[in-house]
Coordinates of N, CA and C in Angstrom, one line a residue:
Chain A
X18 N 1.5 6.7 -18.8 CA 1.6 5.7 -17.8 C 1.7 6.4 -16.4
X19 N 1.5 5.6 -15.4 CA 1.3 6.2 -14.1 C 2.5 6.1 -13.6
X20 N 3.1 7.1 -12.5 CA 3.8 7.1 -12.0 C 4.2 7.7 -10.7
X21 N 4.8 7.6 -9.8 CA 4.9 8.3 -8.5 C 6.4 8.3 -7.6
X22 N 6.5 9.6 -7.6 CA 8.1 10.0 -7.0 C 7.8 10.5 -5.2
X23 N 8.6 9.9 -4.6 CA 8.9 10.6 -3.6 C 10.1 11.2 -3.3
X24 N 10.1 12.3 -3.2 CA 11.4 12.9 -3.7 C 12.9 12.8 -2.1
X25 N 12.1 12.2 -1.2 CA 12.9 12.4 -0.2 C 13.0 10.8 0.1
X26 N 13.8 10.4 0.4 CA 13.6 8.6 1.5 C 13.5 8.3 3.1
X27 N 14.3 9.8 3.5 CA 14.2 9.7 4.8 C 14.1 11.3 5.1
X28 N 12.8 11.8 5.9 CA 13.2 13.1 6.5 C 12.8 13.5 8.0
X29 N 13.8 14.0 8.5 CA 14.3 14.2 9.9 C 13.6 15.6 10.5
X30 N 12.8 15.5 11.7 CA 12.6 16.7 12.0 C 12.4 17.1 13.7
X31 N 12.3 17.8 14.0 CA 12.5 18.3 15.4 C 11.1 18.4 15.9
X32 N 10.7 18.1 16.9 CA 9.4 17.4 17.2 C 8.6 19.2 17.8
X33 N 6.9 19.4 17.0 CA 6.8 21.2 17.2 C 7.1 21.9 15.7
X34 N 8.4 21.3 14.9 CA 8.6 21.9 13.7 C 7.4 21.6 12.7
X35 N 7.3 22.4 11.5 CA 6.4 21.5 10.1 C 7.1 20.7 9.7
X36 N 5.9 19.8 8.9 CA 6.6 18.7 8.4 C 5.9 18.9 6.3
X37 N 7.1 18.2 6.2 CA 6.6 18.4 4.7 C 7.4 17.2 3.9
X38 N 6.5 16.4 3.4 CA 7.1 15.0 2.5 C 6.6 15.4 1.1
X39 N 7.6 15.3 0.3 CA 7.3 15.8 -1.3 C 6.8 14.3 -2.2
X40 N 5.7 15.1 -2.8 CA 5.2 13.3 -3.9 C 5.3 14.3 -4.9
X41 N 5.5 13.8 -6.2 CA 5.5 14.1 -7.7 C 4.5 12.8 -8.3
X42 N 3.6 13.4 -9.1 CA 2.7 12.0 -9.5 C 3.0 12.5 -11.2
X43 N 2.7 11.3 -12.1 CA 2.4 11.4 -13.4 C 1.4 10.5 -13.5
X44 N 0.2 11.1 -14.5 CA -0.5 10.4 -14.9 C -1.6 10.8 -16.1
X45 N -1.9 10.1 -16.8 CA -2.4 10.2 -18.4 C -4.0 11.1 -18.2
X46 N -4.9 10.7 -17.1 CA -6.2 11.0 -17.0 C -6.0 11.5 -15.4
X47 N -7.2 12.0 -15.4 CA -7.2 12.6 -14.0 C -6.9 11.4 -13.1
X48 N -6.3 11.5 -12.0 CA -5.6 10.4 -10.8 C -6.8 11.0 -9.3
X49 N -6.8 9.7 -8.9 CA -6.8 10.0 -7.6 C -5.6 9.6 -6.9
X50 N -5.3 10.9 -5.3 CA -3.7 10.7 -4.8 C -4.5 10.4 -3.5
X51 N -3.4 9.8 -2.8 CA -3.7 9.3 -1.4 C -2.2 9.5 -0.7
X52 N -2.6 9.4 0.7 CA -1.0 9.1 1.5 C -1.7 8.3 2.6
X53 N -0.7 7.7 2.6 CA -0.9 6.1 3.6 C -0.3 6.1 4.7
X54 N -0.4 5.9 5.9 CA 1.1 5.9 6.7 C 1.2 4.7 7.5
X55 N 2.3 3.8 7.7 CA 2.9 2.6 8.5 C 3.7 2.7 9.5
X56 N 3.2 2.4 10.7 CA 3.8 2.3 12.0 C 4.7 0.8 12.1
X57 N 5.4 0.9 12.8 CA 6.0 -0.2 12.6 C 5.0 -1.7 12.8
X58 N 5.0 -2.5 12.4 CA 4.5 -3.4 12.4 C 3.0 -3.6 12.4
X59 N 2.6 -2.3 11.6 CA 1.0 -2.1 11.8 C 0.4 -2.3 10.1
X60 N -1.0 -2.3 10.0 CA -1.0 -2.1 8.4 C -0.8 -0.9 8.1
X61 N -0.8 -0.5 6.3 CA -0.9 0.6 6.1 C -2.2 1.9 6.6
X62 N -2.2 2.6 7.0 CA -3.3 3.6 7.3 C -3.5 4.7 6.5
X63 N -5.1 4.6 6.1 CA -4.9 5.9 5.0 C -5.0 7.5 5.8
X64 N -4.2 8.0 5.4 CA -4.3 9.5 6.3 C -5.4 11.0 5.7
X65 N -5.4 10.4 4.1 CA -6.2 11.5 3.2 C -6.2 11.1 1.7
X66 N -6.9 11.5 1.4 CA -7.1 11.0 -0.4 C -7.4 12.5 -1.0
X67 N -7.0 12.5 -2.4 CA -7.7 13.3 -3.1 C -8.7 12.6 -4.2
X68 N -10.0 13.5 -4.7 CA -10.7 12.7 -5.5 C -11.3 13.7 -6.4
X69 N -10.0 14.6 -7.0 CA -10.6 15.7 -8.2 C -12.0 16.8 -7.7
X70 N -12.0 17.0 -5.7 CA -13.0 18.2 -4.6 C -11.7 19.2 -5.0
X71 N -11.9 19.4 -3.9 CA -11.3 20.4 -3.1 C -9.8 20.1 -3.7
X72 N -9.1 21.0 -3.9 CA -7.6 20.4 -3.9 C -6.8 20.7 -3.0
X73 N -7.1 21.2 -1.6 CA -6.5 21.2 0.5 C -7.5 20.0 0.5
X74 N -6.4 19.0 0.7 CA -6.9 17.9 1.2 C -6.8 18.0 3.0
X75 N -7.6 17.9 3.6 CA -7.3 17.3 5.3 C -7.4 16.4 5.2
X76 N -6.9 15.9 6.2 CA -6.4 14.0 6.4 C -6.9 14.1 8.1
X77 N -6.7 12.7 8.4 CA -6.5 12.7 10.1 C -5.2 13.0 10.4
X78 N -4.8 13.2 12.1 CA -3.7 13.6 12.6 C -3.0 15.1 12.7
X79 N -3.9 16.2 11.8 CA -3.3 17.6 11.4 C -2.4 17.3 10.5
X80 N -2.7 16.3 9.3 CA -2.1 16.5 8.0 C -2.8 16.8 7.4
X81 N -2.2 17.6 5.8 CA -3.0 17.7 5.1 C -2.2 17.9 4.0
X82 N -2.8 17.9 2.4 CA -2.3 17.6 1.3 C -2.7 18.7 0.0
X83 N -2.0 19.1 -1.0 CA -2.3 20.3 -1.6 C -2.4 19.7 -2.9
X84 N -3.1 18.9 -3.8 CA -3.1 18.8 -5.3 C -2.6 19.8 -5.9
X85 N -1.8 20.0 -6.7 CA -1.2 20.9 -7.7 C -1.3 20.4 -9.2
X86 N -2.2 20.6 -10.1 CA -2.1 19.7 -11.4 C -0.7 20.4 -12.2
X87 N -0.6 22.2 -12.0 CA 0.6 22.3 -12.7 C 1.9 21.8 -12.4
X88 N 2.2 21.8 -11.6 CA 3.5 21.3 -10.6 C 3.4 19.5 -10.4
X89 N 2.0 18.9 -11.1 CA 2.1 17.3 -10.7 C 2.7 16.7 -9.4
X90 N 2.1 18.1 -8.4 CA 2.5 17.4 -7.0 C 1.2 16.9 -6.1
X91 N 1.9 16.5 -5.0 CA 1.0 15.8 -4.1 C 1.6 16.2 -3.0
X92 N 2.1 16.8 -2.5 CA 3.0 17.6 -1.2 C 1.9 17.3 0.3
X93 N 2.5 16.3 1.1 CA 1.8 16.0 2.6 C 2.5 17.3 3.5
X94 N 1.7 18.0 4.5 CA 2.1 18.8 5.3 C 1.1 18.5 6.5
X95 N 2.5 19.3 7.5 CA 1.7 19.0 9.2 C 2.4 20.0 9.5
X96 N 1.7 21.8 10.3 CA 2.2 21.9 11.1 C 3.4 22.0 12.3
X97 N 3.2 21.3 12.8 CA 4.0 20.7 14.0 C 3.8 19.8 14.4
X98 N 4.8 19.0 14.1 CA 5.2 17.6 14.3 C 5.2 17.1 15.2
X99 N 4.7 15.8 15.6 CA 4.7 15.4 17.2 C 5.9 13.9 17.2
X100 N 5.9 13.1 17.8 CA 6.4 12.2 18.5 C 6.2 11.2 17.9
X101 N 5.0 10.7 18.1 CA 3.8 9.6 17.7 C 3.6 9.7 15.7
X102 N 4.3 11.0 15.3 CA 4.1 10.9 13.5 C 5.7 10.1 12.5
X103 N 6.2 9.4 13.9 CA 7.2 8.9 13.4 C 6.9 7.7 12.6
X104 N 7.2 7.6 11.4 CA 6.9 6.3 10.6 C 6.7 6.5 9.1
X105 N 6.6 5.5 8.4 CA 7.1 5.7 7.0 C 5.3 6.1 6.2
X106 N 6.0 7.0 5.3 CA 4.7 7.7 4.7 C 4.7 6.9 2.9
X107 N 3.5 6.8 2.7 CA 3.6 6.4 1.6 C 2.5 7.2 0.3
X108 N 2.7 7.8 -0.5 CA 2.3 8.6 -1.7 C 1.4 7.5 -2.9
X109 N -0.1 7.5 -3.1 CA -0.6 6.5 -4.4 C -1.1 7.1 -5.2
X110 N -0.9 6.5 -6.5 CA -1.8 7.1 -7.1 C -2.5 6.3 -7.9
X111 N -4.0 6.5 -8.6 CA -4.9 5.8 -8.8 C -5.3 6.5 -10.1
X112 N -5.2 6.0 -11.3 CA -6.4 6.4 -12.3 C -6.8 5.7 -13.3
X113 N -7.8 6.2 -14.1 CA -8.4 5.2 -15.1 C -7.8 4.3 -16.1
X114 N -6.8 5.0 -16.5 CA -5.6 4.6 -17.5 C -5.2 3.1 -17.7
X115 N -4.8 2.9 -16.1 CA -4.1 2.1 -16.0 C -4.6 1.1 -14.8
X116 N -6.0 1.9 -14.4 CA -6.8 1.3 -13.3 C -6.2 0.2 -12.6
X117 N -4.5 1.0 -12.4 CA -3.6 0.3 -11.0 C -4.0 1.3 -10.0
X118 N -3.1 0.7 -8.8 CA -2.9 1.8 -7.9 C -1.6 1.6 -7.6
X119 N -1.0 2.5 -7.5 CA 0.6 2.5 -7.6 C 1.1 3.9 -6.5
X120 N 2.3 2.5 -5.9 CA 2.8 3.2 -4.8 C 4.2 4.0 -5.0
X121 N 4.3 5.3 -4.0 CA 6.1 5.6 -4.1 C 6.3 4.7 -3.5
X122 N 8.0 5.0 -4.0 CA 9.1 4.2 -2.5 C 8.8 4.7 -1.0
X123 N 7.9 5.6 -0.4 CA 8.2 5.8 0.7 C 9.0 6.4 1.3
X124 N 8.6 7.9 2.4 CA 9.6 8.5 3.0 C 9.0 8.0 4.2
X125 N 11.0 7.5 4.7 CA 10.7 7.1 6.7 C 11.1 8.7 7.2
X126 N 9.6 9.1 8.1 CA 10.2 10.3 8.9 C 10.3 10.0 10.7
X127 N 11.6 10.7 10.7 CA 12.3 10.8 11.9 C 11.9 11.6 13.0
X128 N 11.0 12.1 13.9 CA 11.3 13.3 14.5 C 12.0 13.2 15.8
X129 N 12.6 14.2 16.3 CA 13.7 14.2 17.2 C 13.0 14.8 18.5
X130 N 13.0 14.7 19.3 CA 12.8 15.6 21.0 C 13.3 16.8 20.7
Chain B
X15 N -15.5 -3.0 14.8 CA -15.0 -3.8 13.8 C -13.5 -4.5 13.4
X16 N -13.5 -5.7 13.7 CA -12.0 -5.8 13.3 C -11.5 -5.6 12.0
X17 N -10.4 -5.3 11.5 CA -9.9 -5.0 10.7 C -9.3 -6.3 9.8
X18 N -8.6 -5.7 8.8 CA -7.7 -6.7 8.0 C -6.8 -7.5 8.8
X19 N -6.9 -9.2 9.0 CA -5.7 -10.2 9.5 C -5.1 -10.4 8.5
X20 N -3.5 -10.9 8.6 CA -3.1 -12.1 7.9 C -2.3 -12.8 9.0
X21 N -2.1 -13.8 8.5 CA -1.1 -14.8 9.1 C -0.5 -16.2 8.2
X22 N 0.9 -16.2 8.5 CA 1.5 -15.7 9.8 C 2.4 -14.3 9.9
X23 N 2.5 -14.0 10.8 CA 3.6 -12.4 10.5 C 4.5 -12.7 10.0
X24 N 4.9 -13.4 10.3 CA 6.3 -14.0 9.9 C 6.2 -15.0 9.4
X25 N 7.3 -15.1 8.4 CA 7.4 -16.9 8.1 C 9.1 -17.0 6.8
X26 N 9.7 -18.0 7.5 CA 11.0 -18.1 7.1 C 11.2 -19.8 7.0
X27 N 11.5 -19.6 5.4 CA 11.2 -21.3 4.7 C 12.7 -21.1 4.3
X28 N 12.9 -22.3 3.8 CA 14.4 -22.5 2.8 C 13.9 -22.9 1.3
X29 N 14.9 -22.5 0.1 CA 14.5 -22.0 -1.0 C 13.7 -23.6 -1.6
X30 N 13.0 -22.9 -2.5 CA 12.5 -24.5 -2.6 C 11.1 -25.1 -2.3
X31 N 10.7 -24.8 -0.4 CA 10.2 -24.9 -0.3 C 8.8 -24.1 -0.6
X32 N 7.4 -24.9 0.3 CA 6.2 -24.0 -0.4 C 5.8 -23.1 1.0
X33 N 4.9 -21.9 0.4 CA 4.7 -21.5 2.1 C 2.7 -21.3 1.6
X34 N 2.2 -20.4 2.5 CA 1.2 -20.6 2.0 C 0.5 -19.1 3.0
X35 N 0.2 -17.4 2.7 CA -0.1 -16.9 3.1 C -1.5 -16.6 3.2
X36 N -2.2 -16.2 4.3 CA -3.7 -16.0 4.5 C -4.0 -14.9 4.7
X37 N -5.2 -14.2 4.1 CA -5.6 -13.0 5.0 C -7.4 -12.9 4.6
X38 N -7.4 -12.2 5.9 CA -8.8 -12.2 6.0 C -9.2 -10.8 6.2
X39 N -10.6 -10.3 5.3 CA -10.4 -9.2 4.6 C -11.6 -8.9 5.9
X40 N -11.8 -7.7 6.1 CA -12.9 -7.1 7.1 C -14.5 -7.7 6.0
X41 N -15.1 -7.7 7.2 CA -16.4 -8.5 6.9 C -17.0 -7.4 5.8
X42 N -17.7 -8.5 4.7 CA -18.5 -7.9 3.6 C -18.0 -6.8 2.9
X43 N -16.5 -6.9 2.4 CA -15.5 -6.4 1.6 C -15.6 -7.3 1.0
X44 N -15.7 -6.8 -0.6 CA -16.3 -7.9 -1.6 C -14.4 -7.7 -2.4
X45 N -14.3 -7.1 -2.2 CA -12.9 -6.5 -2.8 C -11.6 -7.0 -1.8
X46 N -10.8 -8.1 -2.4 CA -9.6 -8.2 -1.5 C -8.2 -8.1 -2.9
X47 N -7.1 -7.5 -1.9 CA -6.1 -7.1 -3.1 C -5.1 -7.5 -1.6
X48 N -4.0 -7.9 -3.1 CA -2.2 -8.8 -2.4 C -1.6 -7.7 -3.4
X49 N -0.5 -7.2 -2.2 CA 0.6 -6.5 -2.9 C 2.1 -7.3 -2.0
X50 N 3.2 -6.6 -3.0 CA 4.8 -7.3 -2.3 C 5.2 -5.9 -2.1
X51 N 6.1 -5.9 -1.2 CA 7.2 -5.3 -1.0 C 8.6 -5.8 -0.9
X52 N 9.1 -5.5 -2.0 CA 10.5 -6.3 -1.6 C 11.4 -5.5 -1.0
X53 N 12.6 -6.0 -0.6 CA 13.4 -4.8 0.2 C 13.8 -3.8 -0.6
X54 N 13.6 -2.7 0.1 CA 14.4 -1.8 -0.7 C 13.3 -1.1 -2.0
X55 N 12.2 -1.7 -2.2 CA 11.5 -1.5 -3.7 C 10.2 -0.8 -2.8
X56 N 9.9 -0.1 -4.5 CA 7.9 0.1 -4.2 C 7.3 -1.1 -3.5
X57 N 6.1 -0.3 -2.8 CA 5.3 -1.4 -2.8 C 4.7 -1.9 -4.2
X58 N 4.0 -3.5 -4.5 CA 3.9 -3.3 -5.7 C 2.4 -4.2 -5.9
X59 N 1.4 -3.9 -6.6 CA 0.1 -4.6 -6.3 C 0.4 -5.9 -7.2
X60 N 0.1 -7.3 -6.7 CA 0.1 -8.3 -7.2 C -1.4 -8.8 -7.6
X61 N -2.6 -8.4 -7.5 CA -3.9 -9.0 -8.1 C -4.9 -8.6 -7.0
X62 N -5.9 -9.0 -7.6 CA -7.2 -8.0 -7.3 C -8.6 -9.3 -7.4
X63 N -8.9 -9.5 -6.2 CA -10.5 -10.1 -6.3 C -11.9 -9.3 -5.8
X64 N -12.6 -9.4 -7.0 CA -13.6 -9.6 -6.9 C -14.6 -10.9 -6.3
X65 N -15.3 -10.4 -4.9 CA -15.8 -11.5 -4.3 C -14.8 -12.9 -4.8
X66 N -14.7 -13.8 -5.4 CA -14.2 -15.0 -5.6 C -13.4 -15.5 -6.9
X67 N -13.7 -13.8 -7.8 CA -13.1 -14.5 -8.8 C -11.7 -13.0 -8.9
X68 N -11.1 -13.2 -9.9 CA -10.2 -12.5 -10.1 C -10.1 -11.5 -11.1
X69 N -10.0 -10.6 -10.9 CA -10.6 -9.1 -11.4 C -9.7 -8.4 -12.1
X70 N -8.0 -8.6 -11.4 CA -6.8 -8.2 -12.3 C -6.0 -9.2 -11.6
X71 N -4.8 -9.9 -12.3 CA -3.9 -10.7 -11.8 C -2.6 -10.4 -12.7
X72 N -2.4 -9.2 -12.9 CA -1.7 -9.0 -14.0 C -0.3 -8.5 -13.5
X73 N -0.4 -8.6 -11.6 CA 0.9 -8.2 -10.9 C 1.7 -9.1 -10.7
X74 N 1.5 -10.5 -10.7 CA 1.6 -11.6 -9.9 C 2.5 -12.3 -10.7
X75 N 4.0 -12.3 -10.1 CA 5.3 -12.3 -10.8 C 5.7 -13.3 -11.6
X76 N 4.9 -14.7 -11.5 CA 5.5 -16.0 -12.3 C 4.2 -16.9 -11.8
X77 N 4.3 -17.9 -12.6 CA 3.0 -19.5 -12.1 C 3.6 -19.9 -11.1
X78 N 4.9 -19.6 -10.2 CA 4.9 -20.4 -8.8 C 4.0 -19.5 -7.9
X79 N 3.1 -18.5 -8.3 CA 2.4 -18.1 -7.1 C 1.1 -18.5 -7.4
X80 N 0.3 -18.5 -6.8 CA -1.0 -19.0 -6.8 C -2.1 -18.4 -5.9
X81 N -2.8 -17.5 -6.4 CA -3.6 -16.6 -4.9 C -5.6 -17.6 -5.4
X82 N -5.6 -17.6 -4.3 CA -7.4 -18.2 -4.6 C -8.3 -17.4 -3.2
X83 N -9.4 -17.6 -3.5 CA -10.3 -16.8 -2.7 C -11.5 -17.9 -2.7
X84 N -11.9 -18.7 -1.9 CA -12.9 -19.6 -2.5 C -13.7 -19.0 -1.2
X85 N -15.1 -19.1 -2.2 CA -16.2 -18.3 -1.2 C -16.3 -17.0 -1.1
X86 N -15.3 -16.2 -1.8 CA -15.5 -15.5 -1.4 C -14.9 -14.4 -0.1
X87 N -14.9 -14.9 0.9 CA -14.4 -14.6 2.0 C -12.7 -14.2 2.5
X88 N -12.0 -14.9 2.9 CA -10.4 -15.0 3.4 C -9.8 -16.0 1.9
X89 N -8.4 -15.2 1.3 CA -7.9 -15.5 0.4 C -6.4 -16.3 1.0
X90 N -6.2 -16.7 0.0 CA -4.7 -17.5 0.6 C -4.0 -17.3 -0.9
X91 N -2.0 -16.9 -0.6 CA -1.4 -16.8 -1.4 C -0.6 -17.4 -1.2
X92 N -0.5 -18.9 -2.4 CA 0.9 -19.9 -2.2 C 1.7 -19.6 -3.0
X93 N 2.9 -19.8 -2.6 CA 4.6 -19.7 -3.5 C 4.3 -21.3 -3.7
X94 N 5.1 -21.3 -4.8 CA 5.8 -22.7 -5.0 C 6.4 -23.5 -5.4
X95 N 7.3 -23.9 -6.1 CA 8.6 -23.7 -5.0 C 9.1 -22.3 -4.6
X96 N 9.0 -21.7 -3.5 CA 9.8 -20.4 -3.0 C 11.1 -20.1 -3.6
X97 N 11.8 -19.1 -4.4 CA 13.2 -18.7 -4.7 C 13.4 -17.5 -4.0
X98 N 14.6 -17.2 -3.9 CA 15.3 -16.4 -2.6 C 14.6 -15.1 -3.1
X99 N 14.4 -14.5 -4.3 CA 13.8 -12.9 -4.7 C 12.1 -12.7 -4.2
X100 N 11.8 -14.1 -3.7 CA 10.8 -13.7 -3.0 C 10.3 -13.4 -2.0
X101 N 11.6 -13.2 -1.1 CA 11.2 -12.4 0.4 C 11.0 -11.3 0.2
X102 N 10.1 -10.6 1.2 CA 10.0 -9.6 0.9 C 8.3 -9.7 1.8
X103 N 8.0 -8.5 2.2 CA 6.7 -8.0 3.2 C 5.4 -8.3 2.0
X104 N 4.4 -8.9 2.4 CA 3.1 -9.3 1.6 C 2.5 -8.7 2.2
X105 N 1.3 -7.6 1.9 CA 0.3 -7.2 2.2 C -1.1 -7.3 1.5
X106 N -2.1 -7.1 2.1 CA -3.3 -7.4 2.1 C -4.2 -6.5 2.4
X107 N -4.9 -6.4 1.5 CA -6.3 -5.1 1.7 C -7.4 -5.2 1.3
X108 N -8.3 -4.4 1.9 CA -9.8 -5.4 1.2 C -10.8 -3.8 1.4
X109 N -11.4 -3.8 0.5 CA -12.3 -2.4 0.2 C -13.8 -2.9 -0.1
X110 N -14.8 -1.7 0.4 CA -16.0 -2.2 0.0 C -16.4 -2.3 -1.7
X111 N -16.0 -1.0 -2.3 CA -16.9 -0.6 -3.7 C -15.4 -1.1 -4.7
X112 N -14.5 -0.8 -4.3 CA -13.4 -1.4 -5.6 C -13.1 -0.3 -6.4
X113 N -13.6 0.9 -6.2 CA -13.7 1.6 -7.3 C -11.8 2.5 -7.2
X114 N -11.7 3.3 -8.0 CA -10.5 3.5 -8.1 C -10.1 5.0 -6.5
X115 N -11.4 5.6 -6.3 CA -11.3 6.1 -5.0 C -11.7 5.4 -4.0
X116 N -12.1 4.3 -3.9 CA -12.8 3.6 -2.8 C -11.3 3.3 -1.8
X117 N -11.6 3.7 -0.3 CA -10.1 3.6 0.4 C -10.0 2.2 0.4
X118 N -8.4 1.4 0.3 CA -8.1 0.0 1.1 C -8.0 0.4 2.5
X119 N -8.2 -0.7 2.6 CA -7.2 -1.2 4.1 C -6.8 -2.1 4.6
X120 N -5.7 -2.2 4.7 CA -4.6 -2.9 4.9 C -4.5 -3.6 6.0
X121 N -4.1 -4.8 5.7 CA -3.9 -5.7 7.0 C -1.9 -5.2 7.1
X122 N -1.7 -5.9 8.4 CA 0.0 -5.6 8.8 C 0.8 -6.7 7.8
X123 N 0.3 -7.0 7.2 CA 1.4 -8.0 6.3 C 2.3 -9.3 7.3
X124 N 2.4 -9.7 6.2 CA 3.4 -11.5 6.3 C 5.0 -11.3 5.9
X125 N 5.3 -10.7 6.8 CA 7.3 -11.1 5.7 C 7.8 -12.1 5.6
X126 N 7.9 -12.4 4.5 CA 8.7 -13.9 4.3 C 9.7 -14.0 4.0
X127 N 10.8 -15.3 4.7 CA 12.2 -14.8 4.0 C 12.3 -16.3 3.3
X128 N 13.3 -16.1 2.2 CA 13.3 -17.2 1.6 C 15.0 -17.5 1.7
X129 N 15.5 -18.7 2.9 CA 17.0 -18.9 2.3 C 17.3 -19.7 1.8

């Protein structure tokens, strides 16, 4: 069965610092993983997908995402954080199995001045 | 291109009553999908159309909901009677190919509260 961890709920960061939101996925057949992100009151936006290429995903914004099949991660990174990447991120995952798409809980990130 | 609408953004009924959410999928998206978010939870997918008919409905939490798509086009999802566990953020997304990589995209959702 499919499933999807985000291992943080909220993470705080200093605006210039990297950023790093942890996903843990399970799933029976190869998945496709995505990260989504929601501004306040906006739809969801997709930032990057993986789809079994490359496993350095780039996204828009200077994110980007590392498929790990041993580690069954999905790990989002950025550099240096800006202002404007404040908002809640969301981790999916997609495969044949269960031909859902199924979301984490969502990490809200904070960055600071 | 505009994107995914729904309406209304809001909407706050008392328990009981019915409410009735819309969204309208970006043009010639044959694919429209309703998910919930309830407080505090996953987001969570409630059903899947194909052009007009229904492709998975296997999310969709009891017979007081009712999602239709007629034509094709803009879908509507009624509660009815509304009970208080069903507030919570509705969202909406509509994709061209449906396939399991094919990206959504998401309208800003309807929160509804039910007291």
């Amino acid at each position: 069965a499919q499933s999807v961890t985000q291992l943080d709920s909220h993470v705080s960061v200093s605006e210039g610092t990297p950023v790093l939101l942890r996903c843990n996925y399970s799933s029976s057949y190869s998945p496709s993983l995505f990260w989504y992100v929601q501004h306040p009151n906006k739809g969801l936006q997709l930032l990057l997908k993986y789809t079994s290429a490359a496993t350095l995903v780039k996204g828009i914004n200077g994110f980007e995402a590392e498929f790990k099949k041993s580690e069954t991660s999905f790990h989002l990174t950025k550099p240096s954080a800006h202002m404007s990447d404040a908002a809640e991120y969301f981790c999916v995952v997609s495969d044949y199995g269960g031909f859902k798409t199924i979301f984490g809980a969502g990490t809200r990130l904070f960055v600071k001045a | 291109e505009a994107g995914v609408t729904q309406f209304p953004s809001h909407s706050v009924i008392e328990k009981g009553q019915t409410v009735t959410l819309r969204c309208d999928p970006i043009s010639g998206h044959d694919n429209l999908y309703w998910y919930r978010r309830v407080m505090g939870k996953e987001i969570k997918f409630l059903l899947h159309f194909v052009k007009e008919s229904k492709q998975d409905e296997s999310g969709m939490p009891n017979n007081r909901f009712l999602a239709e798509r007629t034509g094709g086009t803009y879908s509507t999802l009624k509660v009815q009677p509304a009970e208080l566990e069903d507030s919570g953020v509705y969202f909406c997304a509509s994709s061209q190919d449906g396939g399991l990589i094919d990206t959504q995209y998401f309208g800003p959702g309807t929160r509804l509260t039910v007291l």
